[in-house]
Amino acid sequence: MNLKKSFALLSASILSIGILAACSSDTPDSSDSTKDVPKDGTTVIKIATQSPLSGGSAITGESIRLGAQLKLEEEVEKFKELGYTLQLETYDDQSDPKKGVSNANIIGADESILAVVGHYNSGVAIPSSEVYDKYKLAMITPGATAVDVTERGLKTVNRIVERDDGQGPAAAKYAVETLGAKKIFIIQDKTAFGTGVAEAFRGAAEKLGAEIVGFEGITVGEKDFNGVVNQVLSKKPDVVYFGGIYSEAGIIIKQARAKGIDVPFMGADGMDSSGLVDIAGDAVKNTFITSVAGDSTATETGKKFVEAYKAAFNKEVEAFSVYGYDTMGVILQAVETAINDNGGKLPTREKVAEAIRGTKDYQGALTNVTFDEKGDNVNAKIYLYKFDEAVYPGVLEGEVSP
């Protein structure tokens, strides 16, 4: 217990917002800055992020963290006028459910944390959210798409993107009706996200008349997928669909192309990362992905966000950068509402959670957010991208629907 208390105190002592921009991408479990108690008499309000900052999904996880950080920094002066100092606490869940839960317990024990931006991986979001709910701490995921994330009736769990039961069928419809697929081979990574979206795709494709000639699982972290690639080769499908993350998808596509498999590859938002192109190279051509993430430059506010992001971090935006930003925006609006409703005094976590769930027509840099009774965003959309060359992002073909 002493070690846990010591770690929680260490986590709570980390940097004030004034030097947040110095946070680096190699952050271990929580922010590596040094936070001091404000000397101006203000009260500290912390918002935590939990996303993979290391491992196979680190590119996306880091982009979510940076987007959230940018929005928080923009709101610092407003909250100072209200008598509060905003601070960011960043945690690396490593795409590991156990690590996510461990961090969630640390976050929950820090009473100055009023909400959480996270997680990216559904398999981490689901068990971690059980911990947050125990602490009456609200979370909004900017990227976890598994149906079970919001189907458990937890008042503290929300998301701003579309679910797999919308994304999978939309991809199946495109595969059958636009690509003309009659035989489809499905590969999935056996995670909550990968299996969930693959199952949703399979069910919809079969209803549309396609034959599923294979449904095989792979293990996250493996590098040699020639076994499953040989199965694909023997079945001669018209389309190969992958449910999983870009780190494995890029390798599978590259190994498949090396064996002469030139049919279209399809996948979901887990493949929506520059890492897919980095890994697959030219083999990424003729790959289609559905994504719950839209084009950040599609709106004037989105363009301003992209410029600010590049200026702040000297990095190009990723698909989910703006979703980290908009998620933080929803949270901070709700915190401000809860403060005002409480006569300017520090609100409880319960009141913040209620304000978040009550969000209506929040217009972010890209996303318009209205939560339903489950915590899903009724305005979430699905987009389809095609890779004609080894350049990220792919070409936006447009919005798609089931």
C-alpha positions as CSV (number, residue, x, y, z in Angstrom):
1,M,0.0,0.0,0.0
2,N,2.9,2.4,0.8
3,L,4.3,2.0,-2.7
4,K,0.9,2.7,-4.3
5,K,0.4,5.8,-2.1
6,S,3.9,7.0,-3.0
7,F,3.3,6.6,-6.7
8,A,0.0,8.4,-6.5
9,L,1.6,11.3,-4.7
10,L,4.4,11.4,-7.3
11,S,1.8,11.4,-10.1
12,A,-0.1,14.3,-8.4
13,S,3.1,16.3,-8.1
14,I,3.8,16.6,-11.8
15,L,3.9,19.9,-13.8
16,S,1.8,22.9,-14.0
17,I,0.2,23.8,-17.3
18,G,2.8,26.5,-17.9
19,I,5.3,24.0,-19.2
20,L,3.1,21.3,-20.6
21,A,4.4,22.0,-24.1
22,A,7.7,20.4,-23.0
23,C,6.0,17.0,-22.6
24,S,7.7,14.4,-24.8
25,S,6.5,11.4,-26.7
26,D,8.5,9.0,-24.5
27,T,6.3,9.8,-21.4
28,P,6.2,6.6,-19.3
29,D,3.1,6.2,-17.2
30,S,2.2,9.7,-16.3
31,S,3.4,13.2,-17.2
32,D,7.1,13.7,-16.6
33,S,6.7,17.4,-15.6
34,T,6.9,18.8,-12.1
35,K,3.7,20.2,-10.8
36,D,3.7,22.7,-8.0
37,V,0.8,23.9,-5.9
38,P,-0.4,27.2,-7.4
39,K,0.8,30.3,-5.5
40,D,-2.0,32.5,-6.8
41,G,-4.7,31.0,-4.6
42,T,-6.4,29.1,-7.4
43,T,-7.7,25.6,-7.1
44,V,-6.2,22.8,-9.3
45,I,-8.4,20.9,-11.7
46,K,-6.7,18.0,-13.5
47,I,-7.8,16.2,-16.6
48,A,-6.2,12.9,-17.3
49,T,-5.4,11.2,-20.6
50,Q,-4.9,7.5,-21.0
51,S,-3.7,6.2,-24.4
52,P,-0.9,4.0,-25.7
53,L,2.3,6.1,-25.7
54,S,4.4,3.0,-26.3
55,G,3.9,-0.2,-28.3
56,G,2.1,-0.9,-31.5
57,S,-0.5,1.8,-31.3
58,A,1.9,4.5,-30.0
59,I,1.6,6.8,-33.0
60,T,-2.2,7.1,-32.6
61,G,-2.0,7.2,-28.8
62,E,0.5,10.0,-28.8
63,S,-1.6,12.0,-31.3
64,I,-4.6,11.8,-29.0
65,R,-2.6,13.0,-26.1
66,L,-1.1,16.0,-28.0
67,G,-4.5,17.0,-29.3
68,A,-6.0,16.9,-25.8
69,Q,-3.0,18.9,-24.5
70,L,-3.4,21.6,-27.1
71,K,-7.0,22.2,-26.2
72,L,-6.3,22.2,-22.5
73,E,-3.6,24.8,-23.0
74,E,-6.0,27.0,-25.0
75,E,-8.4,27.0,-22.1
76,V,-6.0,27.8,-19.3
77,E,-6.6,31.6,-19.1
78,K,-10.4,31.2,-19.1
79,F,-10.2,28.8,-16.1
80,K,-7.8,31.2,-14.3
81,E,-10.5,33.8,-14.5
82,L,-12.8,31.3,-12.8
83,G,-10.3,30.7,-10.0
84,Y,-8.9,27.4,-11.2
85,T,-5.5,26.1,-12.6
86,L,-5.8,23.5,-15.3
87,Q,-3.3,20.7,-15.3
88,L,-2.9,17.7,-17.6
89,E,-2.0,14.2,-16.3
90,T,-0.9,11.8,-19.0
91,Y,-0.8,8.1,-18.6
92,D,0.5,5.4,-21.0
93,D,-1.8,2.4,-21.1
94,Q,0.5,0.5,-23.5
95,S,-2.6,-0.9,-25.2
96,D,-2.6,-3.4,-22.3
97,P,-5.9,-3.9,-20.3
98,K,-3.9,-4.6,-17.1
99,K,-1.9,-1.5,-17.4
100,G,-5.0,0.5,-18.2
101,V,-6.7,-0.7,-15.1
102,S,-3.7,-0.1,-12.9
103,N,-3.4,3.4,-14.2
104,A,-7.2,3.9,-13.8
105,N,-6.9,3.1,-10.1
106,I,-4.2,5.7,-9.7
107,I,-6.2,8.2,-11.6
108,G,-9.4,7.5,-9.6
109,A,-7.5,7.9,-6.3
110,D,-6.4,11.5,-7.3
111,E,-9.5,13.5,-6.4
112,S,-8.3,16.6,-8.3
113,I,-8.8,14.7,-11.6
114,L,-12.3,15.4,-12.8
115,A,-12.5,13.5,-16.1
116,V,-10.5,11.3,-18.5
117,V,-9.7,11.5,-22.2
118,G,-9.3,7.9,-23.2
119,H,-8.9,5.2,-24.2
120,Y,-8.0,4.4,-27.8
121,N,-8.2,0.6,-27.6
122,S,-11.6,-0.9,-26.8
123,G,-10.0,-3.8,-25.0
124,V,-8.4,-1.3,-22.6
125,A,-11.3,1.1,-22.4
126,I,-13.9,-1.5,-21.3
127,P,-12.1,-2.8,-18.1
128,S,-10.6,0.6,-17.2
129,S,-14.1,2.2,-17.4
130,E,-15.3,-0.1,-14.7
131,V,-12.7,1.4,-12.4
132,Y,-13.6,5.0,-13.4
133,D,-17.2,4.3,-12.8
134,K,-16.4,3.0,-9.3
135,Y,-14.8,6.4,-8.6
136,K,-17.8,8.2,-10.3
137,L,-15.2,9.6,-12.8
138,A,-16.4,10.4,-16.3
139,M,-14.4,9.3,-19.4
140,I,-14.8,10.1,-23.1
141,T,-13.1,7.9,-25.6
142,P,-11.9,9.6,-28.8
143,G,-11.4,6.3,-30.6
144,A,-12.7,3.1,-28.9
145,T,-15.4,1.7,-31.2
146,A,-16.4,-1.7,-29.7
147,V,-20.2,-1.9,-29.0
148,D,-19.6,-3.0,-25.4
149,V,-17.9,0.3,-24.5
150,T,-21.3,2.0,-24.2
151,E,-23.7,-0.9,-23.9
152,R,-23.1,-1.6,-20.2
153,G,-25.3,1.2,-18.9
154,L,-22.5,3.1,-17.2
155,K,-23.4,6.8,-16.7
156,T,-19.7,7.8,-16.7
157,V,-18.7,6.3,-20.1
158,N,-19.0,8.2,-23.4
159,R,-17.5,8.3,-26.8
160,I,-17.5,10.9,-29.7
161,V,-17.0,8.4,-32.6
162,E,-19.1,5.8,-34.4
163,R,-19.4,2.2,-33.1
164,D,-18.3,-1.0,-34.8
165,D,-21.9,-2.0,-35.4
166,G,-22.0,0.9,-37.8
167,Q,-18.5,0.7,-39.2
168,G,-18.4,-3.0,-40.0
169,P,-21.6,-3.0,-42.0
170,A,-20.7,0.1,-43.9
171,A,-17.4,-1.5,-45.0
172,A,-19.3,-4.7,-46.0
173,K,-21.7,-2.7,-48.1
174,Y,-18.9,-1.0,-49.9
175,A,-17.0,-4.3,-50.4
176,V,-20.0,-6.0,-52.0
177,E,-21.8,-3.2,-53.8
178,T,-18.9,-1.0,-54.9
179,L,-15.9,-3.4,-55.1
180,G,-18.1,-6.3,-56.3
181,A,-16.8,-8.8,-53.8
182,K,-18.4,-12.2,-53.9
183,K,-15.8,-14.1,-51.9
184,I,-14.2,-12.5,-48.8
185,F,-11.5,-13.6,-46.5
186,I,-11.5,-12.1,-43.0
187,I,-8.5,-11.8,-40.6
188,Q,-8.9,-10.4,-37.1
189,D,-6.5,-9.8,-34.2
190,K,-8.6,-11.4,-31.4
191,T,-9.0,-8.2,-29.5
192,A,-12.3,-6.6,-28.4
193,F,-12.0,-4.1,-31.3
194,G,-10.6,-6.4,-34.0
195,T,-13.0,-9.3,-33.4
196,G,-16.0,-7.0,-32.9
197,V,-15.6,-5.1,-36.1
198,A,-14.7,-8.2,-38.0
199,E,-17.9,-10.0,-36.7
200,A,-20.0,-6.9,-37.6
201,F,-18.5,-6.9,-41.1
202,R,-19.0,-10.7,-41.6
203,G,-22.7,-10.6,-40.6
204,A,-23.4,-7.7,-42.9
205,A,-21.5,-9.2,-45.8
206,E,-23.3,-12.5,-45.6
207,K,-26.7,-10.7,-45.6
208,L,-25.6,-8.9,-48.8
209,G,-24.9,-12.3,-50.4
210,A,-21.1,-12.5,-50.1
211,E,-19.4,-15.8,-49.2
212,I,-17.0,-15.7,-46.3
213,V,-14.2,-18.1,-47.3
214,G,-12.1,-17.7,-44.2
215,F,-12.3,-16.1,-40.7
216,E,-8.9,-16.4,-39.1
217,G,-7.3,-14.9,-36.0
218,I,-3.8,-13.7,-35.5
219,T,-1.8,-12.6,-32.4
220,V,-1.0,-9.0,-31.8
221,G,2.8,-8.5,-31.8
222,E,3.6,-11.3,-34.2
223,K,5.8,-10.5,-37.3
224,D,5.4,-13.5,-39.5
225,F,1.9,-13.9,-40.9
226,N,2.8,-16.2,-43.8
227,G,0.6,-19.0,-42.4
228,V,-2.6,-17.0,-42.7
229,V,-1.4,-15.3,-45.9
230,N,-1.0,-18.8,-47.5
231,Q,-4.6,-19.6,-46.5
232,V,-5.7,-16.4,-48.2
233,L,-3.7,-17.4,-51.3
234,S,-5.4,-20.8,-51.4
235,K,-9.0,-19.4,-51.1
236,K,-8.6,-16.8,-53.9
237,P,-10.9,-14.2,-52.4
238,D,-12.0,-11.0,-54.1
239,V,-11.4,-8.9,-51.0
240,V,-9.4,-9.4,-47.8
241,Y,-10.8,-7.7,-44.7
242,F,-8.7,-7.1,-41.6
243,G,-10.0,-6.3,-38.1
244,G,-7.1,-4.9,-36.1
245,I,-4.5,-2.2,-35.8
246,Y,-2.1,-0.7,-38.3
247,S,1.0,-2.4,-36.8
248,E,-0.1,-5.9,-37.8
249,A,-2.1,-4.7,-40.9
250,G,0.9,-3.2,-42.5
251,I,2.9,-6.4,-42.2
252,I,0.1,-8.6,-43.4
253,I,-0.5,-6.5,-46.5
254,K,3.2,-6.4,-47.3
255,Q,3.6,-10.2,-46.9
256,A,0.4,-10.8,-48.9
257,R,1.6,-8.6,-51.8
258,A,4.9,-10.4,-51.8
259,K,3.1,-13.6,-52.5
260,G,1.2,-12.1,-55.4
261,I,-2.1,-11.4,-53.6
262,D,-3.2,-8.2,-55.4
263,V,-6.9,-8.0,-54.5
264,P,-8.2,-5.1,-52.4
265,F,-7.5,-5.1,-48.7
266,M,-10.0,-3.5,-46.4
267,G,-10.0,-2.6,-42.7
268,A,-11.3,-0.3,-40.1
269,D,-10.1,2.8,-38.2
270,G,-7.4,0.8,-36.4
271,M,-5.5,1.0,-39.7
272,D,-6.0,4.8,-39.9
273,S,-2.5,5.9,-39.1
274,S,0.7,7.0,-40.9
275,G,2.2,3.8,-39.4
276,L,0.3,1.7,-41.9
277,V,2.1,3.4,-44.8
278,D,5.4,3.4,-42.9
279,I,5.2,-0.4,-42.5
280,A,3.5,-1.5,-45.7
281,G,5.2,0.9,-48.1
282,D,4.1,0.6,-51.7
283,A,2.2,-2.6,-50.8
284,V,-0.5,-0.3,-49.3
285,K,-1.8,0.5,-52.7
286,N,-5.3,-0.8,-53.4
287,T,-6.2,-0.7,-49.7
288,F,-9.5,0.7,-48.4
289,I,-10.3,1.6,-44.8
290,T,-13.4,2.8,-43.1
291,S,-12.6,5.2,-40.3
292,V,-14.6,7.0,-37.6
293,A,-12.2,9.9,-38.1
294,G,-12.8,12.6,-40.7
295,D,-10.5,14.9,-42.6
296,S,-9.2,17.5,-40.1
297,T,-8.9,20.1,-42.9
298,A,-12.5,19.7,-43.9
299,T,-13.6,22.8,-41.8
300,E,-12.1,26.2,-41.2
301,T,-11.8,25.4,-37.5
302,G,-10.2,22.1,-38.4
303,K,-7.6,23.9,-40.6
304,K,-6.8,26.3,-37.7
305,F,-6.4,23.3,-35.4
306,V,-4.0,21.6,-37.9
307,E,-1.9,24.8,-38.0
308,A,-1.9,25.2,-34.2
309,Y,-0.9,21.5,-33.7
310,K,2.0,21.8,-36.1
311,A,3.2,25.0,-34.5
312,A,3.0,23.5,-31.0
313,F,4.5,20.1,-31.6
314,N,6.3,20.3,-34.9
315,K,4.5,17.2,-36.0
316,E,1.9,16.4,-38.7
317,V,-1.6,15.6,-37.4
318,E,-2.8,12.0,-37.3
319,A,-6.4,11.0,-37.9
320,F,-7.2,11.0,-34.2
321,S,-5.3,14.1,-33.2
322,V,-8.4,16.3,-33.6
323,Y,-10.5,13.8,-31.7
324,G,-8.2,14.1,-28.7
325,Y,-8.7,17.9,-29.1
326,D,-12.5,17.8,-29.4
327,T,-12.8,15.3,-26.6
328,M,-10.9,17.6,-24.3
329,G,-13.2,20.4,-25.5
330,V,-16.3,18.6,-24.5
331,I,-14.8,17.8,-21.1
332,L,-13.7,21.4,-20.4
333,Q,-17.1,22.8,-21.4
334,A,-18.8,20.3,-19.1
335,V,-16.4,21.2,-16.2
336,E,-17.1,24.9,-16.8
337,T,-20.9,24.3,-16.8
338,A,-20.6,22.3,-13.5
339,I,-18.6,25.1,-11.9
340,N,-21.2,27.7,-12.9
341,D,-24.1,25.5,-11.8
342,N,-22.3,25.2,-8.4
343,G,-22.1,29.0,-7.9
344,G,-18.4,29.1,-9.0
345,K,-17.3,26.4,-6.5
346,L,-15.4,23.3,-7.4
347,P,-18.0,20.7,-8.6
348,T,-18.1,17.0,-7.7
349,R,-17.1,14.3,-10.2
350,E,-20.8,13.3,-10.3
351,K,-21.8,16.8,-11.5
352,V,-19.1,16.8,-14.1
353,A,-20.2,13.4,-15.3
354,E,-23.8,14.6,-15.5
355,A,-22.7,17.7,-17.5
356,I,-20.7,15.6,-19.9
357,R,-23.6,13.2,-20.6
358,G,-25.9,16.2,-21.0
359,T,-23.7,17.6,-23.8
360,K,-25.8,18.9,-26.8
361,D,-24.5,20.3,-30.1
362,Y,-21.0,20.9,-28.9
363,Q,-19.1,22.1,-32.0
364,G,-15.5,21.1,-31.9
365,A,-12.7,21.7,-34.5
366,L,-14.2,18.9,-36.5
367,T,-16.8,17.0,-34.5
368,N,-20.3,18.0,-33.5
369,V,-21.2,16.1,-30.3
370,T,-24.6,15.3,-28.7
371,F,-24.6,12.3,-26.4
372,D,-27.6,9.9,-26.3
373,E,-28.7,8.0,-23.2
374,K,-25.9,5.4,-23.7
375,G,-23.1,8.0,-24.1
376,D,-22.8,7.6,-27.8
377,N,-22.5,10.6,-30.1
378,V,-25.6,10.8,-32.3
379,N,-23.7,12.9,-34.8
380,A,-20.8,10.4,-35.3
381,K,-20.0,9.5,-38.9
382,I,-18.1,6.9,-41.0
383,Y,-15.6,7.8,-43.7
384,L,-14.0,5.7,-46.4
385,Y,-10.4,6.2,-47.6
386,K,-8.5,4.6,-50.4
387,F,-4.7,4.3,-50.8
388,D,-3.6,4.8,-54.4
389,E,-0.1,5.4,-53.4
390,A,2.1,5.1,-50.3
391,V,1.0,8.5,-48.9
392,Y,-0.8,9.2,-45.6
393,P,-3.7,10.0,-45.3
394,G,-5.4,8.1,-48.1
395,V,-7.8,9.7,-50.5
396,L,-11.1,10.4,-48.9
397,E,-13.8,8.7,-51.0
398,G,-16.6,10.2,-48.9
399,E,-19.0,9.3,-46.1
400,V,-20.4,5.8,-46.0
401,S,-23.3,4.2,-44.1
402,P,-24.5,0.7,-43.3
